[in-house]
Amino acid sequence: MTSTLAWAIFVIGAVAGTLNTIGVVASALGWYEYYPPGEKGWKFYSLWGLSHVLNVSLLALAYLEWGTLGLPGWTFSTGLVLFIFGYAIAIAAGHDLGFHETTGRAGELRTGGWYRFSRNPQYVGYILATVGYILWTDAVLVVPLAGIYLLWWFVFPFAEEPWLREQYGEPYEQYAQRIPRYIGSETVRALGKRGDDAQQQTQG
């Protein structure tokens, strides 16, 4: 049975996540400029403050509600692998992008590293990590809160792209035409080329 504490934490996380979602969706639809914040200001602190509240809620609920969903045993190991693998991709891609840009502030256009495979490799990684977290924790109240994050990973690019076009102009347009938003045929070709290059270096 879900405790009162778990429900309280869930409500706090849900409110924080919903407030951010409203801002992000409004940005994606062009109604209001909330995300990306562009610089440190109230939008920046609101976005990341609410995100941290949601993060803490997810961690607390994983502890309090662990195993309450009743998933099959194999999902534990599968979820853990997905979580680690996805999070590793997101961290590596974040390193390529840089901390400044990762937090939604203006900086340089990055098209190398992980960004030659996808325009949003961090989100691809976080999608895997979020699904993995749901399977791994097997917690009932984690599912809807993690679902908020899944929504963000799919909506964030649509809120960011108008801002990126305004910031970087034609170089970004050319990049966007060449590299998929998430993953696609160009991702496969780039990965294949990377593998061929690595093989040639080994043989050399």
PDB file of C-alpha atoms in Angstrom, residues 19-200:
ATOM      1  CA  LEU A  19       4.773  23.550 -14.389  1.00  0.00           C
ATOM      2  CA  ASN A  20       7.904  22.964 -16.449  1.00  0.00           C
ATOM      3  CA  THR A  21       5.911  21.035 -19.043  1.00  0.00           C
ATOM      4  CA  ILE A  22       3.524  23.951 -19.521  1.00  0.00           C
ATOM      5  CA  GLY A  23       6.458  26.273 -20.167  1.00  0.00           C
ATOM      6  CA  VAL A  24       8.211  23.870 -22.542  1.00  0.00           C
ATOM      7  CA  VAL A  25       5.060  23.084 -24.539  1.00  0.00           C
ATOM      8  CA  ALA A  26       4.214  26.792 -24.751  1.00  0.00           C
ATOM      9  CA  SER A  27       7.716  27.384 -26.139  1.00  0.00           C
ATOM     10  CA  ALA A  28       7.374  24.555 -28.670  1.00  0.00           C
ATOM     11  CA  LEU A  29       4.066  26.002 -29.876  1.00  0.00           C
ATOM     12  CA  GLY A  30       5.515  29.510 -30.097  1.00  0.00           C
ATOM     13  CA  TRP A  31       3.181  30.934 -27.470  1.00  0.00           C
ATOM     14  CA  TYR A  32       5.831  31.979 -24.961  1.00  0.00           C
ATOM     15  CA  GLU A  33       9.645  31.910 -24.711  1.00  0.00           C
ATOM     16  CA  TYR A  34      10.350  29.830 -21.625  1.00  0.00           C
ATOM     17  CA  TYR A  35      12.716  27.179 -22.975  1.00  0.00           C
ATOM     18  CA  PRO A  36      15.592  27.266 -23.704  1.00  0.00           C
ATOM     19  CA  PRO A  37      16.284  30.066 -21.206  1.00  0.00           C
ATOM     20  CA  GLY A  38      19.225  31.448 -23.235  1.00  0.00           C
ATOM     21  CA  GLU A  39      20.875  33.079 -20.228  1.00  0.00           C
ATOM     22  CA  LYS A  40      20.830  32.999 -16.445  1.00  0.00           C
ATOM     23  CA  GLY A  41      17.639  34.618 -15.232  1.00  0.00           C
ATOM     24  CA  TRP A  42      14.338  33.628 -13.676  1.00  0.00           C
ATOM     25  CA  LYS A  43      13.556  31.195 -16.522  1.00  0.00           C
ATOM     26  CA  PHE A  44      16.892  29.441 -16.045  1.00  0.00           C
ATOM     27  CA  TYR A  45      16.438  29.068 -12.289  1.00  0.00           C
ATOM     28  CA  SER A  46      12.783  28.091 -12.655  1.00  0.00           C
ATOM     29  CA  LEU A  47      13.553  25.418 -15.259  1.00  0.00           C
ATOM     30  CA  TRP A  48      16.395  23.819 -13.338  1.00  0.00           C
ATOM     31  CA  GLY A  49      14.882  24.308  -9.895  1.00  0.00           C
ATOM     32  CA  LEU A  50      11.677  22.517 -10.897  1.00  0.00           C
ATOM     33  CA  SER A  51      13.696  19.840 -12.709  1.00  0.00           C
ATOM     34  CA  HIS A  52      15.714  19.138  -9.560  1.00  0.00           C
ATOM     35  CA  VAL A  53      12.507  18.842  -7.531  1.00  0.00           C
ATOM     36  CA  LEU A  54      11.270  16.251 -10.030  1.00  0.00           C
ATOM     37  CA  ASN A  55      14.613  14.418  -9.870  1.00  0.00           C
ATOM     38  CA  VAL A  56      14.565  14.211  -6.078  1.00  0.00           C
ATOM     39  CA  SER A  57      10.948  13.014  -6.184  1.00  0.00           C
ATOM     40  CA  LEU A  58      11.879  10.230  -8.607  1.00  0.00           C
ATOM     41  CA  LEU A  59      14.772   9.109  -6.420  1.00  0.00           C
ATOM     42  CA  ALA A  60      12.663   9.149  -3.253  1.00  0.00           C
ATOM     43  CA  LEU A  61       9.799   7.253  -4.884  1.00  0.00           C
ATOM     44  CA  ALA A  62      12.167   4.635  -6.274  1.00  0.00           C
ATOM     45  CA  TYR A  63      13.262   3.962  -2.688  1.00  0.00           C
ATOM     46  CA  LEU A  64       9.790   4.064  -1.134  1.00  0.00           C
ATOM     47  CA  GLU A  65       7.928   2.244  -3.909  1.00  0.00           C
ATOM     48  CA  TRP A  66      10.580  -0.213  -5.138  1.00  0.00           C
ATOM     49  CA  GLY A  67       9.006  -3.321  -6.688  1.00  0.00           C
ATOM     50  CA  THR A  68       5.368  -2.244  -6.273  1.00  0.00           C
ATOM     51  CA  LEU A  69       4.609  -2.398 -10.001  1.00  0.00           C
ATOM     52  CA  GLY A  70       5.091  -6.161 -10.108  1.00  0.00           C
ATOM     53  CA  LEU A  71       7.051  -6.434 -13.358  1.00  0.00           C
ATOM     54  CA  PRO A  72       8.738  -9.744 -14.322  1.00  0.00           C
ATOM     55  CA  GLY A  73      12.163 -10.356 -12.804  1.00  0.00           C
ATOM     56  CA  TRP A  74      14.050  -9.965 -16.089  1.00  0.00           C
ATOM     57  CA  THR A  75      13.066  -6.293 -16.295  1.00  0.00           C
ATOM     58  CA  PHE A  76      15.345  -5.475 -13.343  1.00  0.00           C
ATOM     59  CA  SER A  77      18.574  -6.328 -15.169  1.00  0.00           C
ATOM     60  CA  THR A  78      17.261  -5.065 -18.512  1.00  0.00           C
ATOM     61  CA  GLY A  79      16.247  -1.772 -16.961  1.00  0.00           C
ATOM     62  CA  LEU A  80      19.576  -1.353 -15.194  1.00  0.00           C
ATOM     63  CA  VAL A  81      21.509  -1.961 -18.428  1.00  0.00           C
ATOM     64  CA  LEU A  82      19.302   0.494 -20.335  1.00  0.00           C
ATOM     65  CA  PHE A  83      19.657   3.098 -17.597  1.00  0.00           C
ATOM     66  CA  ILE A  84      23.461   2.867 -17.464  1.00  0.00           C
ATOM     67  CA  PHE A  85      23.872   2.698 -21.245  1.00  0.00           C
ATOM     68  CA  GLY A  86      21.485   5.590 -21.911  1.00  0.00           C
ATOM     69  CA  TYR A  87      22.911   7.743 -19.154  1.00  0.00           C
ATOM     70  CA  ALA A  88      26.453   7.118 -20.427  1.00  0.00           C
ATOM     71  CA  ILE A  89      25.434   8.333 -23.896  1.00  0.00           C
ATOM     72  CA  ALA A  90      23.786  11.428 -22.414  1.00  0.00           C
ATOM     73  CA  ILE A  91      26.840  12.253 -20.286  1.00  0.00           C
ATOM     74  CA  ALA A  92      29.247  11.759 -23.197  1.00  0.00           C
ATOM     75  CA  ALA A  93      27.082  13.902 -25.485  1.00  0.00           C
ATOM     76  CA  GLY A  94      26.782  16.540 -22.776  1.00  0.00           C
ATOM     77  CA  HIS A  95      30.568  16.640 -22.541  1.00  0.00           C
ATOM     78  CA  ASP A  96      30.761  17.218 -26.313  1.00  0.00           C
ATOM     79  CA  LEU A  97      28.167  19.992 -26.152  1.00  0.00           C
ATOM     80  CA  GLY A  98      29.605  21.676 -23.069  1.00  0.00           C
ATOM     81  CA  PHE A  99      28.045  22.513 -19.703  1.00  0.00           C
ATOM     82  CA  HIS A 100      27.084  26.053 -20.723  1.00  0.00           C
ATOM     83  CA  GLU A 101      25.098  24.919 -23.773  1.00  0.00           C
ATOM     84  CA  THR A 102      23.668  21.844 -22.035  1.00  0.00           C
ATOM     85  CA  THR A 103      21.982  24.076 -19.459  1.00  0.00           C
ATOM     86  CA  GLY A 104      20.155  25.935 -22.240  1.00  0.00           C
ATOM     87  CA  ARG A 105      22.393  28.974 -22.553  1.00  0.00           C
ATOM     88  CA  ALA A 106      23.802  30.490 -25.722  1.00  0.00           C
ATOM     89  CA  GLY A 107      27.178  29.215 -26.909  1.00  0.00           C
ATOM     90  CA  GLU A 108      28.860  27.682 -29.933  1.00  0.00           C
ATOM     91  CA  LEU A 109      27.126  25.436 -32.460  1.00  0.00           C
ATOM     92  CA  ARG A 110      28.443  21.905 -31.905  1.00  0.00           C
ATOM     93  CA  THR A 111      28.332  19.475 -34.816  1.00  0.00           C
ATOM     94  CA  GLY A 112      31.146  17.053 -33.926  1.00  0.00           C
ATOM     95  CA  GLY A 113      31.471  14.146 -31.520  1.00  0.00           C
ATOM     96  CA  TRP A 114      28.119  12.593 -30.705  1.00  0.00           C
ATOM     97  CA  TYR A 115      26.428  15.450 -32.561  1.00  0.00           C
ATOM     98  CA  ARG A 116      27.522  14.033 -35.908  1.00  0.00           C
ATOM     99  CA  PHE A 117      25.163  11.093 -35.299  1.00  0.00           C
ATOM    100  CA  SER A 118      22.127  12.991 -33.995  1.00  0.00           C
ATOM    101  CA  ARG A 119      21.112  16.596 -33.377  1.00  0.00           C
ATOM    102  CA  ASN A 120      19.931  15.520 -29.933  1.00  0.00           C
ATOM    103  CA  PRO A 121      22.114  12.638 -28.725  1.00  0.00           C
ATOM    104  CA  GLN A 122      21.578  13.618 -25.091  1.00  0.00           C
ATOM    105  CA  TYR A 123      17.837  13.151 -25.471  1.00  0.00           C
ATOM    106  CA  VAL A 124      18.299   9.821 -27.247  1.00  0.00           C
ATOM    107  CA  GLY A 125      20.402   8.704 -24.285  1.00  0.00           C
ATOM    108  CA  TYR A 126      17.952  10.068 -21.743  1.00  0.00           C
ATOM    109  CA  ILE A 127      15.017   8.317 -23.437  1.00  0.00           C
ATOM    110  CA  LEU A 128      16.828   4.999 -22.995  1.00  0.00           C
ATOM    111  CA  ALA A 129      17.807   5.894 -19.422  1.00  0.00           C
ATOM    112  CA  THR A 130      14.260   6.932 -18.480  1.00  0.00           C
ATOM    113  CA  VAL A 131      12.701   3.745 -19.845  1.00  0.00           C
ATOM    114  CA  GLY A 132      15.443   1.809 -18.074  1.00  0.00           C
ATOM    115  CA  TYR A 133      14.719   3.610 -14.799  1.00  0.00           C
ATOM    116  CA  ILE A 134      11.040   2.639 -15.003  1.00  0.00           C
ATOM    117  CA  LEU A 135      11.891  -1.035 -15.592  1.00  0.00           C
ATOM    118  CA  TRP A 136      14.693  -1.111 -13.036  1.00  0.00           C
ATOM    119  CA  THR A 137      12.831   0.507 -10.121  1.00  0.00           C
ATOM    120  CA  ASP A 138       9.546  -1.316 -10.857  1.00  0.00           C
ATOM    121  CA  ALA A 139       7.736   1.384  -8.859  1.00  0.00           C
ATOM    122  CA  VAL A 140       4.123   2.386  -9.497  1.00  0.00           C
ATOM    123  CA  LEU A 141       4.451   6.109  -8.762  1.00  0.00           C
ATOM    124  CA  VAL A 142       7.713   6.399 -10.683  1.00  0.00           C
ATOM    125  CA  VAL A 143       5.913   5.657 -13.967  1.00  0.00           C
ATOM    126  CA  PRO A 144       3.865   8.882 -14.322  1.00  0.00           C
ATOM    127  CA  LEU A 145       6.721  11.109 -13.129  1.00  0.00           C
ATOM    128  CA  ALA A 146       9.189   9.421 -15.479  1.00  0.00           C
ATOM    129  CA  GLY A 147       6.530   9.847 -18.167  1.00  0.00           C
ATOM    130  CA  ILE A 148       6.870  13.613 -17.714  1.00  0.00           C
ATOM    131  CA  TYR A 149      10.552  13.308 -18.541  1.00  0.00           C
ATOM    132  CA  LEU A 150       9.802  11.171 -21.599  1.00  0.00           C
ATOM    133  CA  LEU A 151       7.468  13.907 -22.801  1.00  0.00           C
ATOM    134  CA  TRP A 152      10.210  16.491 -22.296  1.00  0.00           C
ATOM    135  CA  TRP A 153      12.774  14.511 -24.311  1.00  0.00           C
ATOM    136  CA  PHE A 154      10.417  14.506 -27.281  1.00  0.00           C
ATOM    137  CA  VAL A 155       9.196  18.110 -26.925  1.00  0.00           C
ATOM    138  CA  PHE A 156      12.488  19.849 -26.045  1.00  0.00           C
ATOM    139  CA  PRO A 157      13.865  19.810 -29.636  1.00  0.00           C
ATOM    140  CA  PHE A 158      10.757  21.523 -31.010  1.00  0.00           C
ATOM    141  CA  ALA A 159      11.149  24.292 -28.424  1.00  0.00           C
ATOM    142  CA  GLU A 160      14.888  24.587 -29.099  1.00  0.00           C
ATOM    143  CA  GLU A 161      14.966  24.584 -32.893  1.00  0.00           C
ATOM    144  CA  PRO A 162      13.487  28.072 -33.531  1.00  0.00           C
ATOM    145  CA  TRP A 163      15.933  29.471 -30.967  1.00  0.00           C
ATOM    146  CA  LEU A 164      18.846  27.590 -32.571  1.00  0.00           C
ATOM    147  CA  ARG A 165      17.919  28.917 -36.011  1.00  0.00           C
ATOM    148  CA  GLU A 166      17.842  32.438 -34.613  1.00  0.00           C
ATOM    149  CA  GLN A 167      21.194  31.961 -32.850  1.00  0.00           C
ATOM    150  CA  TYR A 168      23.177  30.215 -35.593  1.00  0.00           C
ATOM    151  CA  GLY A 169      21.347  30.922 -38.855  1.00  0.00           C
ATOM    152  CA  GLU A 170      22.461  29.152 -42.040  1.00  0.00           C
ATOM    153  CA  PRO A 171      25.113  26.891 -40.426  1.00  0.00           C
ATOM    154  CA  TYR A 172      22.390  25.372 -38.244  1.00  0.00           C
ATOM    155  CA  GLU A 173      20.009  25.034 -41.210  1.00  0.00           C
ATOM    156  CA  GLN A 174      22.627  23.064 -43.130  1.00  0.00           C
ATOM    157  CA  TYR A 175      23.357  20.927 -40.091  1.00  0.00           C
ATOM    158  CA  ALA A 176      19.645  20.244 -39.518  1.00  0.00           C
ATOM    159  CA  GLN A 177      19.181  19.169 -43.137  1.00  0.00           C
ATOM    160  CA  ARG A 178      22.054  16.702 -42.863  1.00  0.00           C
ATOM    161  CA  ILE A 179      21.665  15.192 -39.374  1.00  0.00           C
ATOM    162  CA  PRO A 180      18.408  13.659 -38.007  1.00  0.00           C
ATOM    163  CA  ARG A 181      16.603  15.111 -35.005  1.00  0.00           C
ATOM    164  CA  TYR A 182      16.973  11.836 -33.079  1.00  0.00           C
ATOM    165  CA  ILE A 183      18.297   8.905 -35.113  1.00  0.00           C
ATOM    166  CA  GLY A 184      17.930   7.959 -38.767  1.00  0.00           C
ATOM    167  CA  SER A 185      19.719   6.623 -41.821  1.00  0.00           C
ATOM    168  CA  GLU A 186      22.436   9.268 -41.497  1.00  0.00           C
ATOM    169  CA  THR A 187      23.089   8.046 -37.959  1.00  0.00           C
ATOM    170  CA  VAL A 188      23.641   4.518 -39.258  1.00  0.00           C
ATOM    171  CA  ARG A 189      25.937   5.765 -42.032  1.00  0.00           C
ATOM    172  CA  ALA A 190      27.976   7.885 -39.608  1.00  0.00           C
ATOM    173  CA  LEU A 191      28.326   4.987 -37.173  1.00  0.00           C
ATOM    174  CA  GLY A 192      29.341   2.689 -40.023  1.00  0.00           C
ATOM    175  CA  LYS A 193      31.940   5.185 -41.207  1.00  0.00           C
ATOM    176  CA  ARG A 194      33.296   5.478 -37.680  1.00  0.00           C
ATOM    177  CA  GLY A 195      33.610   1.694 -37.506  1.00  0.00           C
ATOM    178  CA  ASP A 196      35.409   1.559 -40.862  1.00  0.00           C
ATOM    179  CA  ASP A 197      37.801   4.315 -39.778  1.00  0.00           C
ATOM    180  CA  ALA A 198      38.561   2.484 -36.532  1.00  0.00           C
ATOM    181  CA  GLN A 199      39.206  -0.754 -38.431  1.00  0.00           C
ATOM    182  CA  GLN A 200      41.563   0.986 -40.854  1.00  0.00           C
TER     183      GLN A 200
END
